[in-house]
PDB file of C-alpha atoms and ligand atoms in Angstrom:
ATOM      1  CA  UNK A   1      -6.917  -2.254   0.102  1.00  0.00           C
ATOM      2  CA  UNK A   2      -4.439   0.496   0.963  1.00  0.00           C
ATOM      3  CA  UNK A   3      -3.351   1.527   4.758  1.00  0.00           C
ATOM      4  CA  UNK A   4      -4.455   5.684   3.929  1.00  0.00           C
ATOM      5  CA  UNK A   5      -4.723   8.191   6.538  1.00  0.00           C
ATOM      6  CA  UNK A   6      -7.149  10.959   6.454  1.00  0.00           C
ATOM      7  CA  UNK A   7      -8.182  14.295   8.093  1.00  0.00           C
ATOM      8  CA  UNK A   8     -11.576  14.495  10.593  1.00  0.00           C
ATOM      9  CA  UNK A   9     -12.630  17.388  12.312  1.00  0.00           C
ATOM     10  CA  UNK A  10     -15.435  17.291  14.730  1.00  0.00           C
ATOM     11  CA  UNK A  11     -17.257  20.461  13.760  1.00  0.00           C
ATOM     12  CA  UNK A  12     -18.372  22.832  16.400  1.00  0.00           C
ATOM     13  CA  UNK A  13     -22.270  21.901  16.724  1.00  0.00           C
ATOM     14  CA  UNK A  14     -21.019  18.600  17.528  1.00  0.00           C
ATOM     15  CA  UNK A  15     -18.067  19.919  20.349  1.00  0.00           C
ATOM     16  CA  UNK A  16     -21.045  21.583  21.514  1.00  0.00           C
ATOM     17  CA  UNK A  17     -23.335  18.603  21.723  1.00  0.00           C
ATOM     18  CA  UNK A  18     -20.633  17.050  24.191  1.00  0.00           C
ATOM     19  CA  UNK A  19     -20.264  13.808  21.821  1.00  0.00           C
ATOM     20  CA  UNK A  20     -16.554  13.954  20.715  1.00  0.00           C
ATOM     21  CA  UNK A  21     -16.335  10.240  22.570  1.00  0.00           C
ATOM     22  CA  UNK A  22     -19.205   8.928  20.966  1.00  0.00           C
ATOM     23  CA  UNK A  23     -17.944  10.096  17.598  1.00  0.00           C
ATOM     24  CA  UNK A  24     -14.580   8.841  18.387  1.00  0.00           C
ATOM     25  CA  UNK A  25     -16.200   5.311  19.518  1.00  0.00           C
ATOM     26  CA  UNK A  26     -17.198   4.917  16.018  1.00  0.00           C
ATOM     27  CA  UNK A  27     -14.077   5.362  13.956  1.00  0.00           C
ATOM     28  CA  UNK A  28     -12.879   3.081  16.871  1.00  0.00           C
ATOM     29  CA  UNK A  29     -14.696   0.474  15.843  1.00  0.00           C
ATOM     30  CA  UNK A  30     -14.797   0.638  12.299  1.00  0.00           C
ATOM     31  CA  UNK A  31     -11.159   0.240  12.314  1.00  0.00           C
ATOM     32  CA  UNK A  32      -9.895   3.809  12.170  1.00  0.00           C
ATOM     33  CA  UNK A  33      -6.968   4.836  15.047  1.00  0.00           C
ATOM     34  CA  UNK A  34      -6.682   8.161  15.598  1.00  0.00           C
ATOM     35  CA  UNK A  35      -3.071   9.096  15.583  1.00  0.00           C
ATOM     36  CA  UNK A  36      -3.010  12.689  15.925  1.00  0.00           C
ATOM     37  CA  UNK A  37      -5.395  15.284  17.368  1.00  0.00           C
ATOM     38  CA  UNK A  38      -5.810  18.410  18.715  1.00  0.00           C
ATOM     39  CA  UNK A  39      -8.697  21.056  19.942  1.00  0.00           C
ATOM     40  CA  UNK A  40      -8.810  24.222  18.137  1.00  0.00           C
ATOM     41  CA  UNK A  41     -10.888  27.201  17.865  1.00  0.00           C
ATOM     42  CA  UNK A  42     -10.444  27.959  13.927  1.00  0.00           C
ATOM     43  CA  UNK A  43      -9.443  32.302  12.759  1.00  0.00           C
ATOM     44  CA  UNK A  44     -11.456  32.763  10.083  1.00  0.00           C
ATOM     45  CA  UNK A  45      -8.395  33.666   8.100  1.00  0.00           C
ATOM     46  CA  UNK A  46      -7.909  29.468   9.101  1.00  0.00           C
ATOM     47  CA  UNK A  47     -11.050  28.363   7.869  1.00  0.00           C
ATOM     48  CA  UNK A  48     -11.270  30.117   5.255  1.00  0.00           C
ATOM     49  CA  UNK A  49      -7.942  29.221   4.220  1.00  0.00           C
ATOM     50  CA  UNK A  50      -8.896  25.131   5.096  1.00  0.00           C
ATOM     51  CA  UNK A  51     -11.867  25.423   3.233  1.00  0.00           C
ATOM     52  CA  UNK A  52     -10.438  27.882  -0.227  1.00  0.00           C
ATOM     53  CA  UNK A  53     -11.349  25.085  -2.575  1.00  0.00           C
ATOM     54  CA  UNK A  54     -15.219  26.154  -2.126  1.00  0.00           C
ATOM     55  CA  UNK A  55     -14.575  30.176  -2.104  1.00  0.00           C
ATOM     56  CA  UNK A  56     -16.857  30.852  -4.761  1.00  0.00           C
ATOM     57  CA  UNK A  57     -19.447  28.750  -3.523  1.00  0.00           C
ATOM     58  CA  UNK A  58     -22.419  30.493  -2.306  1.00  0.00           C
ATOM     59  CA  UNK A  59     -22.266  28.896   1.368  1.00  0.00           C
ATOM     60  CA  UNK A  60     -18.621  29.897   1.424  1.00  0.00           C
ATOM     61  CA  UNK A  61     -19.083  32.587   3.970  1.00  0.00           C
ATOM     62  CA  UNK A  62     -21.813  30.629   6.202  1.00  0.00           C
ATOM     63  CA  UNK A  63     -19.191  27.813   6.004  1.00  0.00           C
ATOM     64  CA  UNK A  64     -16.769  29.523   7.528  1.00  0.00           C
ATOM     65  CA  UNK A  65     -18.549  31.835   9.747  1.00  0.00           C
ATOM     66  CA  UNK A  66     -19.850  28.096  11.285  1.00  0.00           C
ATOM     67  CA  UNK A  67     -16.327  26.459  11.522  1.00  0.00           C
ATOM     68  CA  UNK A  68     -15.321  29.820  13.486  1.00  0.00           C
ATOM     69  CA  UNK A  69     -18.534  29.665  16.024  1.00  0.00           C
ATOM     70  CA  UNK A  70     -16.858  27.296  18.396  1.00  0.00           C
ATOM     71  CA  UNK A  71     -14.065  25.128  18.684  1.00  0.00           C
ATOM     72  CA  UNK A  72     -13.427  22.146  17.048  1.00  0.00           C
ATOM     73  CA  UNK A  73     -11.917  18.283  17.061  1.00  0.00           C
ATOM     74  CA  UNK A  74      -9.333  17.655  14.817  1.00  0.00           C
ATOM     75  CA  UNK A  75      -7.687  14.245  14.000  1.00  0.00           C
ATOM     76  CA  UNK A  76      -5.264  11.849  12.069  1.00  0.00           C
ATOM     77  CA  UNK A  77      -7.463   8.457  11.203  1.00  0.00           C
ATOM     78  CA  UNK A  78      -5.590   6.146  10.008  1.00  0.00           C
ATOM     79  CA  UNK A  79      -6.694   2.234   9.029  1.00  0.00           C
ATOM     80  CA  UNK A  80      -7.315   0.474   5.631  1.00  0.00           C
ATOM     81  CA  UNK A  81      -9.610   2.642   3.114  1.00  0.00           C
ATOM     82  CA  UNK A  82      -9.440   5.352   5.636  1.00  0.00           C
ATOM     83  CA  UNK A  83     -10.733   7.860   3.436  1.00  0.00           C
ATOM     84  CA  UNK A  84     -13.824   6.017   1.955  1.00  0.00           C
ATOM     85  CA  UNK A  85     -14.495   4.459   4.694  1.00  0.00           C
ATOM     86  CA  UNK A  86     -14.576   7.793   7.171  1.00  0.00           C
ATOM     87  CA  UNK A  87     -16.910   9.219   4.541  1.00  0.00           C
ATOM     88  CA  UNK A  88     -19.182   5.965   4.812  1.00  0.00           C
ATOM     89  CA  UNK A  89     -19.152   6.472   8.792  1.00  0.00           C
ATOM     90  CA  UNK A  90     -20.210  10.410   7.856  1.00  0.00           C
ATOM     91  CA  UNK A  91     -23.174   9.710   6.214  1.00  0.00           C
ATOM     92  CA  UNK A  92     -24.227  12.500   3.233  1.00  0.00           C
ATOM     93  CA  UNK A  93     -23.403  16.098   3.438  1.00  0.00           C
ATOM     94  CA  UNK A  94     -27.195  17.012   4.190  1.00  0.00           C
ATOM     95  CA  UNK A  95     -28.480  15.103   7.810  1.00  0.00           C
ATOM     96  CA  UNK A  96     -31.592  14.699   6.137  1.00  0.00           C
ATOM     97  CA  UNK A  97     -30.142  12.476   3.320  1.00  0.00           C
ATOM     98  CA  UNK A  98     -27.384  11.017   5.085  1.00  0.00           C
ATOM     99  CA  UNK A  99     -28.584   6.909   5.935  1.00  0.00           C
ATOM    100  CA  UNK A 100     -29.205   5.675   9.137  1.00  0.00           C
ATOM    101  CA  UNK A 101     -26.690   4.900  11.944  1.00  0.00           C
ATOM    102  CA  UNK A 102     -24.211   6.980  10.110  1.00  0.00           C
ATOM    103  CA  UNK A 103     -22.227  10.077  12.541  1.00  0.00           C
ATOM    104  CA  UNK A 104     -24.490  13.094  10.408  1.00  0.00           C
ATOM    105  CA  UNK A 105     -27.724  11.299  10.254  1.00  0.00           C
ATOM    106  CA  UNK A 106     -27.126  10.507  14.140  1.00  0.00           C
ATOM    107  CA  UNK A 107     -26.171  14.195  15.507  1.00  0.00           C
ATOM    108  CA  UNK A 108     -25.645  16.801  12.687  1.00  0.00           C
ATOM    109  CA  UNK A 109     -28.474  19.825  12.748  1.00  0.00           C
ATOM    110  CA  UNK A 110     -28.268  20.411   8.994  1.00  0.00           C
ATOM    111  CA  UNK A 111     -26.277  20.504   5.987  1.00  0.00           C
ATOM    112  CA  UNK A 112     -24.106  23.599   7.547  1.00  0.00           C
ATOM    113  CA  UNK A 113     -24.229  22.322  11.546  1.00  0.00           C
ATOM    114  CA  UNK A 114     -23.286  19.194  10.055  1.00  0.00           C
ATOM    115  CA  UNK A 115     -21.530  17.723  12.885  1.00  0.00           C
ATOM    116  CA  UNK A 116     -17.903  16.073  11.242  1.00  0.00           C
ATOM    117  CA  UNK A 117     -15.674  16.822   8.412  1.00  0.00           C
ATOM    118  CA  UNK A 118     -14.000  14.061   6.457  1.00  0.00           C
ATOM    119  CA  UNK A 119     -11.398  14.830   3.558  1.00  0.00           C
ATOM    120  CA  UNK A 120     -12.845  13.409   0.166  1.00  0.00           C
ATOM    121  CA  UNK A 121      -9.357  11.879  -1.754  1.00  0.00           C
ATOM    122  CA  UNK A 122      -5.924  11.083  -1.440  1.00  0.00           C
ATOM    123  CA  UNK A 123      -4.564  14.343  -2.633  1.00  0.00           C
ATOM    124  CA  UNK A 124      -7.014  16.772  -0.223  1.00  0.00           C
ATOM    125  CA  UNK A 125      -6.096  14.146   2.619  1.00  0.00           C
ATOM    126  CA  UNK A 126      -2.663  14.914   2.050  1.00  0.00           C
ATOM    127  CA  UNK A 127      -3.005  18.381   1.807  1.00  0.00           C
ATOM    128  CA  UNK A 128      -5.690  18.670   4.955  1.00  0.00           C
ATOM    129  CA  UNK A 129      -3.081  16.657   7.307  1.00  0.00           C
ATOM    130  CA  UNK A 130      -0.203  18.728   6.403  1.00  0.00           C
ATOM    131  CA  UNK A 131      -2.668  22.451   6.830  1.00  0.00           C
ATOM    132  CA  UNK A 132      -2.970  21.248  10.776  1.00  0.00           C
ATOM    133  CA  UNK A 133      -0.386  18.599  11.524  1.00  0.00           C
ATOM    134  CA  UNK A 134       3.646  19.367  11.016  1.00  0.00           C
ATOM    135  CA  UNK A 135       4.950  15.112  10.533  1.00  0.00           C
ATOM    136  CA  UNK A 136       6.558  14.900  13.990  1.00  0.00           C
ATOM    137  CA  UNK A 137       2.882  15.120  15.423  1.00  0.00           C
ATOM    138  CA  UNK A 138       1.079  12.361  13.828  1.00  0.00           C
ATOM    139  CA  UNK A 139       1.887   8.740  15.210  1.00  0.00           C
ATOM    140  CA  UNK A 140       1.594   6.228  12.831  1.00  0.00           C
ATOM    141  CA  UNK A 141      -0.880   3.266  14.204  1.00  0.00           C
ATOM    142  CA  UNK A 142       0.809   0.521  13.677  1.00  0.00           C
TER     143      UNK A 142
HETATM  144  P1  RTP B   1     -16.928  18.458   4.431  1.00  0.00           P
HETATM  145  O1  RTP B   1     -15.993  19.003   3.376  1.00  0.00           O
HETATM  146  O2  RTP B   1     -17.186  19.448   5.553  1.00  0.00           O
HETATM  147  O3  RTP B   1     -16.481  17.118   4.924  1.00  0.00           O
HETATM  148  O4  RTP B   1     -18.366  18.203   3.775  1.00  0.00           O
HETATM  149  P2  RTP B   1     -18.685  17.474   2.413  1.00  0.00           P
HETATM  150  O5  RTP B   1     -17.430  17.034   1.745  1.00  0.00           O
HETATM  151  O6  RTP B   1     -19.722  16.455   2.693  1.00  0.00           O
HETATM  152  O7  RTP B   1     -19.354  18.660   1.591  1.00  0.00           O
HETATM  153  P3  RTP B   1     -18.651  19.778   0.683  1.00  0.00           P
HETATM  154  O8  RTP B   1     -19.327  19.775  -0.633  1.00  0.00           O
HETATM  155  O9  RTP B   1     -17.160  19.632   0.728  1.00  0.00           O
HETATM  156  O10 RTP B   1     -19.073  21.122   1.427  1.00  0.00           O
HETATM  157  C1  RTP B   1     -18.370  21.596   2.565  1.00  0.00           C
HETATM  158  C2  RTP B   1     -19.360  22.049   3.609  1.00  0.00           C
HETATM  159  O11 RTP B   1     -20.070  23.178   3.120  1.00  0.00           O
HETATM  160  C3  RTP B   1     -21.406  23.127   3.563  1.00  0.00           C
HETATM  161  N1  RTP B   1     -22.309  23.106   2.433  1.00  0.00           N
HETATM  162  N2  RTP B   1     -23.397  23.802   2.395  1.00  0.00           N
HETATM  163  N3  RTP B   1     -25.839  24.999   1.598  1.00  0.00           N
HETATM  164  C4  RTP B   1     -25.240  24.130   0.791  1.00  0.00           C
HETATM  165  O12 RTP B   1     -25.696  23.814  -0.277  1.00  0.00           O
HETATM  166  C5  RTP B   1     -23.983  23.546   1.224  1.00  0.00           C
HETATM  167  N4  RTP B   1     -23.271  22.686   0.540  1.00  0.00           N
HETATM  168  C6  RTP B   1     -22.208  22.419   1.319  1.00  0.00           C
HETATM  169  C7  RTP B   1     -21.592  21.878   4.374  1.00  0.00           C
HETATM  170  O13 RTP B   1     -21.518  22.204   5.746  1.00  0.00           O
HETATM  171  C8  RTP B   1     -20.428  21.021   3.956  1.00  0.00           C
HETATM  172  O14 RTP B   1     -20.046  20.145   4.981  1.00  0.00           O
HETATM  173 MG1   MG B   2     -15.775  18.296   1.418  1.00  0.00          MG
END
């Protein structure tokens, strides 16, 4: 398996809930480092922008109007499978459906307070890292 790196945010209803260190703890120790990060408080004209793929969706404008309510955690993981394996750690999209002891089934609200972000392939990882981190900012783990 490949060394990837992906893109996490910590959403705001988890930034909120005070458990950025607990969220952190697990990527820890499912070998992912975090090698770069940074608090933010997303424009909508950001979010919107982060999130374009799902513009005609009809939660588009919930989505954003929810990445905007607060700030938010956003990282570099990087480690071997990061990708798959940060979606494994995020448990499904909906709380209700995600399994146990994964990050959403353990403090998301529901499927639009749904506590982390995690990009879903190579190509959107690429593209997420680059939308919040210019290269001289990310630190490569090893
Ligand atoms: P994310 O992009 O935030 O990591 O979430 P995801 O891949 O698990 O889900 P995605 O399909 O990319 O959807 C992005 C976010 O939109 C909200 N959503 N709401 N009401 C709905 O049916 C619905 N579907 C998606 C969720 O907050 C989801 O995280
Ligand atoms: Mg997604």
């Amino acid at each position: 398996m490949a060394i990837e790196r992906t893109l996490s945010i910590i959403k705001p209803d988890a930034v909120a809930k005070n458990v950025i260190g607990k969220i952190y703890s697990r990527f820890e120790t499912n070998g992912l480092k975090v090698i770069a990060a940074k608090m933010a408080w997303l424009s909508a004209q950001e979010a919107g922008e982060f999130y374009a793929v799902h513009k005609a969706r009809p939660f588009y404008a919930d989505l954003v109007k929810f990445m905007t309510s607060g700030p938010v955690m956003i990282q570099v993981l990087e480690g071997e499978d990061a990708i798959a394996k940060n979606r494994d750690l995020m448990g499904a999209t909906d709380p209700k459906k995600a399994a146990p002891g994964t990050i959403r089934a353990d403090f998301a609200e529901s499927i639009d307070a749904n506590a982390v972000h995690g990009s879903d392939a190579p190509e959107t990882a690429q593209v997420e890292i680059a939308f919040f981190f210019p290269a001289m900012n990310v630190y490569s783990g090893r």
